[in-house]
XYZ file of C-alpha atoms in Angstrom:
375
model
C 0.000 0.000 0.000
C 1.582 3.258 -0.995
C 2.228 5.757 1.730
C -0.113 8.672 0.619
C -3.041 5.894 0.622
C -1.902 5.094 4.412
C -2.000 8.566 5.500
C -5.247 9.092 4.134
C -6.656 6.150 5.766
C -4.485 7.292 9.134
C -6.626 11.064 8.289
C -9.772 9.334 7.969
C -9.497 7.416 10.743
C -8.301 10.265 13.209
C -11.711 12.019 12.196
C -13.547 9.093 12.935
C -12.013 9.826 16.249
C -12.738 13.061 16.985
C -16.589 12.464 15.793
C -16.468 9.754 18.477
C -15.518 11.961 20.896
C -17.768 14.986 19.937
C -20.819 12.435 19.648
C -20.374 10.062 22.370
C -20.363 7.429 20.401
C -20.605 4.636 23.276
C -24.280 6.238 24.488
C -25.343 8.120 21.504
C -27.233 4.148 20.199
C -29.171 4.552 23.713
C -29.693 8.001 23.593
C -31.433 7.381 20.180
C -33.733 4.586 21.631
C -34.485 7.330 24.438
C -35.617 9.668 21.622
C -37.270 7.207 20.351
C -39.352 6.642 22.999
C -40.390 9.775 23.578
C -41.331 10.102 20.018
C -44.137 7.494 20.899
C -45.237 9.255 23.776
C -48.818 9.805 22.197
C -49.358 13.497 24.629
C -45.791 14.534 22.843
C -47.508 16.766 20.470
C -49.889 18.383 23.362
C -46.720 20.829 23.456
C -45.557 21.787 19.533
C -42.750 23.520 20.445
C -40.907 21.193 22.767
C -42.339 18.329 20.112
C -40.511 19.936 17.353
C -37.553 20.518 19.357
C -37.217 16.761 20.278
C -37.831 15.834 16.717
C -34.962 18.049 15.436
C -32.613 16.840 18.315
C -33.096 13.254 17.127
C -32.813 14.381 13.543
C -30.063 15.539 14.535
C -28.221 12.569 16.454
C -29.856 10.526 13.420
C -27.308 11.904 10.787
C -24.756 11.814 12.543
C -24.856 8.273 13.460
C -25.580 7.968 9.806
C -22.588 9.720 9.171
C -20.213 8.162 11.257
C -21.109 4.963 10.127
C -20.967 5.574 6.560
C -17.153 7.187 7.035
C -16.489 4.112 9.199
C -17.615 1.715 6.386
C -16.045 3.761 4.233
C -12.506 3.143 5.139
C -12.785 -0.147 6.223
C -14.185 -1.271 2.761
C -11.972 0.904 0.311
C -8.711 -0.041 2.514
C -9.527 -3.533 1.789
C -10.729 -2.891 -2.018
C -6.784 -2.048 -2.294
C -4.837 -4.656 -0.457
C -7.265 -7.316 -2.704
C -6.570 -5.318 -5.890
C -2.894 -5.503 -4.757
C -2.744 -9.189 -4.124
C -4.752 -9.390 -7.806
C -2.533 -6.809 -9.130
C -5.506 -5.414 -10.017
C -4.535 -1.461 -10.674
C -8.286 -0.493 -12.158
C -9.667 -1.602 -8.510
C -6.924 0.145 -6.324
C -7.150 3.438 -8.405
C -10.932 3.759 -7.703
C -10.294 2.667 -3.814
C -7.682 5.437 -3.434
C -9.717 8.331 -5.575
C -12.825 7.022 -3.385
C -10.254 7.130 0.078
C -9.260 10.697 -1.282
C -12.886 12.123 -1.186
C -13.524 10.580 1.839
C -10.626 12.525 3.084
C -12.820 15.685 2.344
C -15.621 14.228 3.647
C -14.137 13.294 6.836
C -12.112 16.620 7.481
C -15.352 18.673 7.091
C -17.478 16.334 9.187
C -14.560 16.820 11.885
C -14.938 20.880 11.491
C -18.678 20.650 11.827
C -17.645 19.295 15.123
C -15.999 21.426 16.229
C -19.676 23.454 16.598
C -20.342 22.101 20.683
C -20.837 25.808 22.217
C -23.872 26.565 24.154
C -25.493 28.349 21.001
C -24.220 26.761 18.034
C -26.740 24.305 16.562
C -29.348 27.584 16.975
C -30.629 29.212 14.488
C -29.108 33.114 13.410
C -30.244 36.465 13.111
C -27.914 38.191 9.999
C -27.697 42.081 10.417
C -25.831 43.609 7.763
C -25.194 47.723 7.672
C -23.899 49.833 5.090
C -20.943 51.942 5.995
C -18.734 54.387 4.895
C -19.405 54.965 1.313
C -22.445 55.968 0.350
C -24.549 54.656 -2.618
C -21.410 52.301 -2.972
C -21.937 50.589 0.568
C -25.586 50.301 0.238
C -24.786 48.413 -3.220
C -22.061 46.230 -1.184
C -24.614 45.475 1.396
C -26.742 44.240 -1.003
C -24.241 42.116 -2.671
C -23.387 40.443 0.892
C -27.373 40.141 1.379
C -27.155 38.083 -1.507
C -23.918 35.869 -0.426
C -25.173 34.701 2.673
C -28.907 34.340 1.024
C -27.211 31.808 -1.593
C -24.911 30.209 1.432
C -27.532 29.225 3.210
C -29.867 28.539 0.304
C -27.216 25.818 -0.612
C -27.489 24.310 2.900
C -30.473 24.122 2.757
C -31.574 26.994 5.329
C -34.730 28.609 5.546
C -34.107 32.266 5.130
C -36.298 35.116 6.226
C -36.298 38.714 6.278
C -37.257 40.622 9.141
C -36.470 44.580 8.707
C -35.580 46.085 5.213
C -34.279 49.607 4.906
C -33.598 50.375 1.303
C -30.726 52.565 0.109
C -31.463 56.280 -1.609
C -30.458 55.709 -5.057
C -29.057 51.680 -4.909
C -29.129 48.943 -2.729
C -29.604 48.528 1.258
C -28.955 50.495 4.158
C -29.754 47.804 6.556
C -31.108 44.554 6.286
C -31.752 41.571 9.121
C -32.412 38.446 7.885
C -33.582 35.131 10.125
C -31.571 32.003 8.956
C -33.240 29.231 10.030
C -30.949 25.657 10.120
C -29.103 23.174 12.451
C -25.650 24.997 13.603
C -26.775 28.456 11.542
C -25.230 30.552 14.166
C -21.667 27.874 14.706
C -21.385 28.620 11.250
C -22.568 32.243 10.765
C -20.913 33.731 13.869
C -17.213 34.054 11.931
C -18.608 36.807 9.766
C -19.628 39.138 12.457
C -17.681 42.500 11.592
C -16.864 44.742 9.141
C -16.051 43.725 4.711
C -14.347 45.626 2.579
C -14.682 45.604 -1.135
C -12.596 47.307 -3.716
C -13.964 47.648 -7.215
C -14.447 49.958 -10.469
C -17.513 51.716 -9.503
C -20.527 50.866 -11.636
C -21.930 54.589 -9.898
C -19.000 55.978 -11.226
C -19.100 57.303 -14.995
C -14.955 58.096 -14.322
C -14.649 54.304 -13.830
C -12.685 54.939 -10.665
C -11.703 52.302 -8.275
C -13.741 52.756 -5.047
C -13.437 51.074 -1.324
C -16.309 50.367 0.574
C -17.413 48.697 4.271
C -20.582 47.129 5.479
C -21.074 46.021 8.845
C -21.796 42.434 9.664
C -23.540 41.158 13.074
C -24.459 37.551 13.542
C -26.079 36.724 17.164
C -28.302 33.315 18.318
C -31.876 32.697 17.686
C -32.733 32.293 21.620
C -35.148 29.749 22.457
C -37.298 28.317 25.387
C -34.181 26.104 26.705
C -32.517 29.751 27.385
C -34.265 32.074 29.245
C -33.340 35.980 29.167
C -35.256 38.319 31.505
C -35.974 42.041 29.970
C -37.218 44.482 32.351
C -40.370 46.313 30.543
C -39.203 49.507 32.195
C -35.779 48.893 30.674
C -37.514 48.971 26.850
C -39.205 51.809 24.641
C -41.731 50.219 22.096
C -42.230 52.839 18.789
C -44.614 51.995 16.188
C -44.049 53.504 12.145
C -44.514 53.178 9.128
C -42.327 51.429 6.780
C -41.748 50.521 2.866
C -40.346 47.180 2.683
C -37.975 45.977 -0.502
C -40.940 45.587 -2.707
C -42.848 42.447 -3.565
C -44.176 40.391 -0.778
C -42.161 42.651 1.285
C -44.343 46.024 0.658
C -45.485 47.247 3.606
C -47.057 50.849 4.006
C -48.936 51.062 7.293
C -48.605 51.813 10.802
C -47.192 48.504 11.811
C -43.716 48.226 11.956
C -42.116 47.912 15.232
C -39.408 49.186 16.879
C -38.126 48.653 20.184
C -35.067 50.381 22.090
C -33.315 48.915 25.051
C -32.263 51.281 27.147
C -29.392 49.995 29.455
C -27.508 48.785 26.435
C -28.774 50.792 23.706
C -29.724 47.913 21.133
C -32.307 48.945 19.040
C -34.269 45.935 16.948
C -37.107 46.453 13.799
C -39.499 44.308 12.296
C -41.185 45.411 9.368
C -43.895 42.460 8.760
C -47.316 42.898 8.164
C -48.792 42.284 11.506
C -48.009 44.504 14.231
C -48.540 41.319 16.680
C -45.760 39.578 14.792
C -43.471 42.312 14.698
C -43.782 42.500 18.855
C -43.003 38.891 18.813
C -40.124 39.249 16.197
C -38.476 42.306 17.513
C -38.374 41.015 20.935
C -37.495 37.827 20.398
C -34.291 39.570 18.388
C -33.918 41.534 21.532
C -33.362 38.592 23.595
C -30.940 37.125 20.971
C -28.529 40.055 21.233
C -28.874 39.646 24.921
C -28.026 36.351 25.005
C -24.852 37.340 22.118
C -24.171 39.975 25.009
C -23.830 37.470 27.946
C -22.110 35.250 25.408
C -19.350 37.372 24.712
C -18.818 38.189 28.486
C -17.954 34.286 28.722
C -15.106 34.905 26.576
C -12.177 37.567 26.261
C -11.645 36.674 22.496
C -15.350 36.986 20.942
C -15.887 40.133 23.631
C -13.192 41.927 22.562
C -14.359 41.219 18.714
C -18.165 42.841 19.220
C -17.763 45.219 21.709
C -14.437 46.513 19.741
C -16.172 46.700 16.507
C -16.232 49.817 15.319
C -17.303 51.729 12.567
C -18.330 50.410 9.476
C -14.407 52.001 7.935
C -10.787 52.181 7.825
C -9.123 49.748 9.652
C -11.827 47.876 11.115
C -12.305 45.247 8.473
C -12.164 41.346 9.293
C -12.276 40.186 5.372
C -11.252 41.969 2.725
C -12.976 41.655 -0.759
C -10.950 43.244 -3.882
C -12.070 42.998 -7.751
C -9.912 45.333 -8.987
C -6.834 45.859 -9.919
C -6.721 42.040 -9.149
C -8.986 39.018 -7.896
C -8.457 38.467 -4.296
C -11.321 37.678 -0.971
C -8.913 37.447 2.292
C -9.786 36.180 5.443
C -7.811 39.019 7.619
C -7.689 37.149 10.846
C -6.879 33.702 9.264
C -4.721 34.690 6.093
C -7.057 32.334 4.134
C -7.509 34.035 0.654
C -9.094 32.598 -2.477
C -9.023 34.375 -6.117
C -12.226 32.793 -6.941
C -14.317 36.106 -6.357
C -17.321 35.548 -8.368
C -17.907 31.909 -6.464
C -17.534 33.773 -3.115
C -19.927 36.459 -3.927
C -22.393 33.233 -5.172
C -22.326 32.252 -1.380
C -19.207 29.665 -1.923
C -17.800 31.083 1.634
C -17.258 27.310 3.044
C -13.503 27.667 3.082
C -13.513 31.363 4.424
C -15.889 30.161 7.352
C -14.072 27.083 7.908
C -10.705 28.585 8.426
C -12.023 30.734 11.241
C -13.434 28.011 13.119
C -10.392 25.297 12.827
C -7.703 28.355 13.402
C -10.209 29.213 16.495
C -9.994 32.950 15.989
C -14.077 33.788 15.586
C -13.145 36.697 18.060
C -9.703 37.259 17.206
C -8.991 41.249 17.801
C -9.629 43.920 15.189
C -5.875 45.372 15.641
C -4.431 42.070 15.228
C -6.240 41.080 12.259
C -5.442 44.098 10.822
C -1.499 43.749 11.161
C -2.038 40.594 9.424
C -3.441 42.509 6.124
């Protein structure tokens, strides 16, 4: 067996390891037949929330059983595909077992990442609030462009996304934007991309054709739910009611219903621009809680609190990611030094490889400064 093929296997199998350890592999069979009886429980549904809950959960330790196994199987199979093909000298049957032991490489390796999303909030879903910064038309175009990166991302995982608040820009594009990405581990993943992008293009504003800079603001907190609770004071919040014009479409909205609610000790302010006043209560509190709970979070740790309480302005020197088109091809992680010349399958939401590199290089709240010097 040639040595690349045995330190694939050897990769493979040190995955399989982790995944063990993540999973619990030695309970996780009994605390699927626990699930499972639960599930049967015929007064489960009497409660639809903590019903759902307990169906995702076992979803949930489902796949990745099912995943586990399949990578275990995997290895064991192609491993001995080869060492027959080599006693057969049999080179058709060992090529395919190596090219099939190099995917599962991949397969493996981003399985192991995944894992690596255990904290309290991770496996929640996300609230996306993006802001247009310094720049004017130009940021309000950018914010719309990064709108549409994460929209596709999660699209592609299969994410349920929703918008909550819609400002539009003046002449182009968004001023401000929060989206609801609904998924298992939407905030593990989402939570790298809270701070400030930069882009550098040719202006399409721009009838000089000049190359222009600009920033939009990023902020990525946890869909709370019933398992954490977050107290808010009512004498701690102001509740304003306006009207708002949504981004057209389904969106439209022109009456009296949009909400807005202002937290006083911390000065978070939340929207929600849906039809129904009602919902927008529900919605803009329930955000409220969220950046709580992304409040306390960051208290927990010196790395992620120094990352959103540092963050800035949307300009100069604040940036986590740079994003340039011009005078060359180039989208650079600034905290990781990952960096990919494939621009146009970035901007299409291909932002795996960016994401991932934050969370195995464990820097999601790696300092501004630092990151910077990095650039």
């Amino acid at each position: 067996m040639r040595a690349e093929t045995q330190a694939n296997i050897e990769k493979i199998r040190n995955s399989l390891t982790l995944l063990g350890q993540r999973m619990d592999i030695e309970t996780a069979p009994h605390r699927l037949e626990e699930f499972n009886a639960m599930v049967e429980d015929p007064n489960l549904w009497n409660d639809q929330e903590k019903a759902q809950k307990l169906m995702r959960d076992r979803q949930v330790l489902v796949d990745k059983l099912k995943t586990y196994e399949a990578i275990k199987q995997g290895v064991e199979d192609n491993a001995e595909l080869i060492e027959l093909g080599e006693m057969e000298d049999d080179a058709e049957v060992v090529a395919e077992a190596e090219a099939a032991l190099a995917t599962l490489v991949e397969e493996a390796a981003a399985k192991e990442l995944e894992a690596l999303l255990d904290g309290e909030a991770d496996a929640n879903d996300t609230f996306l609030e993006i802001n247009s910064g310094a720049g004017g038309t130009e940021s309000c175009d950018w914010a719309s462009m990064l709108a549409r990166m994460y929209t596709r991302w999660a699209e592609k995982r299969g994410y349920d996304v929703e918008l909550q608040s819609f400002s539009p820009g003046e002449e182009a594009g968004i001023k401000s934007a929060v989206y609801k990405i609904s998924g298992h581990n939407a905030y593990g993943w989402m939570k790298s991309e809270s701070g400030v992008h930069r882009l550098v293009r040719i202006s399409p504003f721009d009838s000089a054709a000049k190359r222009h800079t600009s920033f939009t603001s990023v902020k990525v907190y946890p869909v709370v739910d019933d398992s954490i609770e977050i107290e808010v004071n009512p004498s701690d919040i102001r509740i304003d009611t306006y009207r708002s014009s949504g981004a057209g479409g389904q969106h439209v909205n022109t009456t009296d219903s949009a909400v807005r609610i202002t937290h006083h000790p911390t000065g978070i302010v939340v929207t929600s621009s849906e039809k129904s006043q009602h919902q927008n209560r529900d919605i803009a509190m329930k955000a409220l809680k969220s950046r709580l709970y992304q409040m306390e979070l960051d208290k927990r740790s010196a790395l992620v609190n120094e990352a959103h309480e540092n963050a800035g302005d949307a300009g100069w020197g604040n940036q986590i990611r740079s994003y340039v088109l011009q005078p060359y091809q180039m989208v650079k992680d600034l905290r990781t030094s990952f960096e990919t010349s494939d621009t146009q399958g970035v901007l299409d939401g291909n932002i795996d490889g960016l994401m991932a590199s934050v969370l195995a290089h464990g820097v999601s709240g790696k300092g501004r400064a630092e990151a910077n010097a990095e650039e």
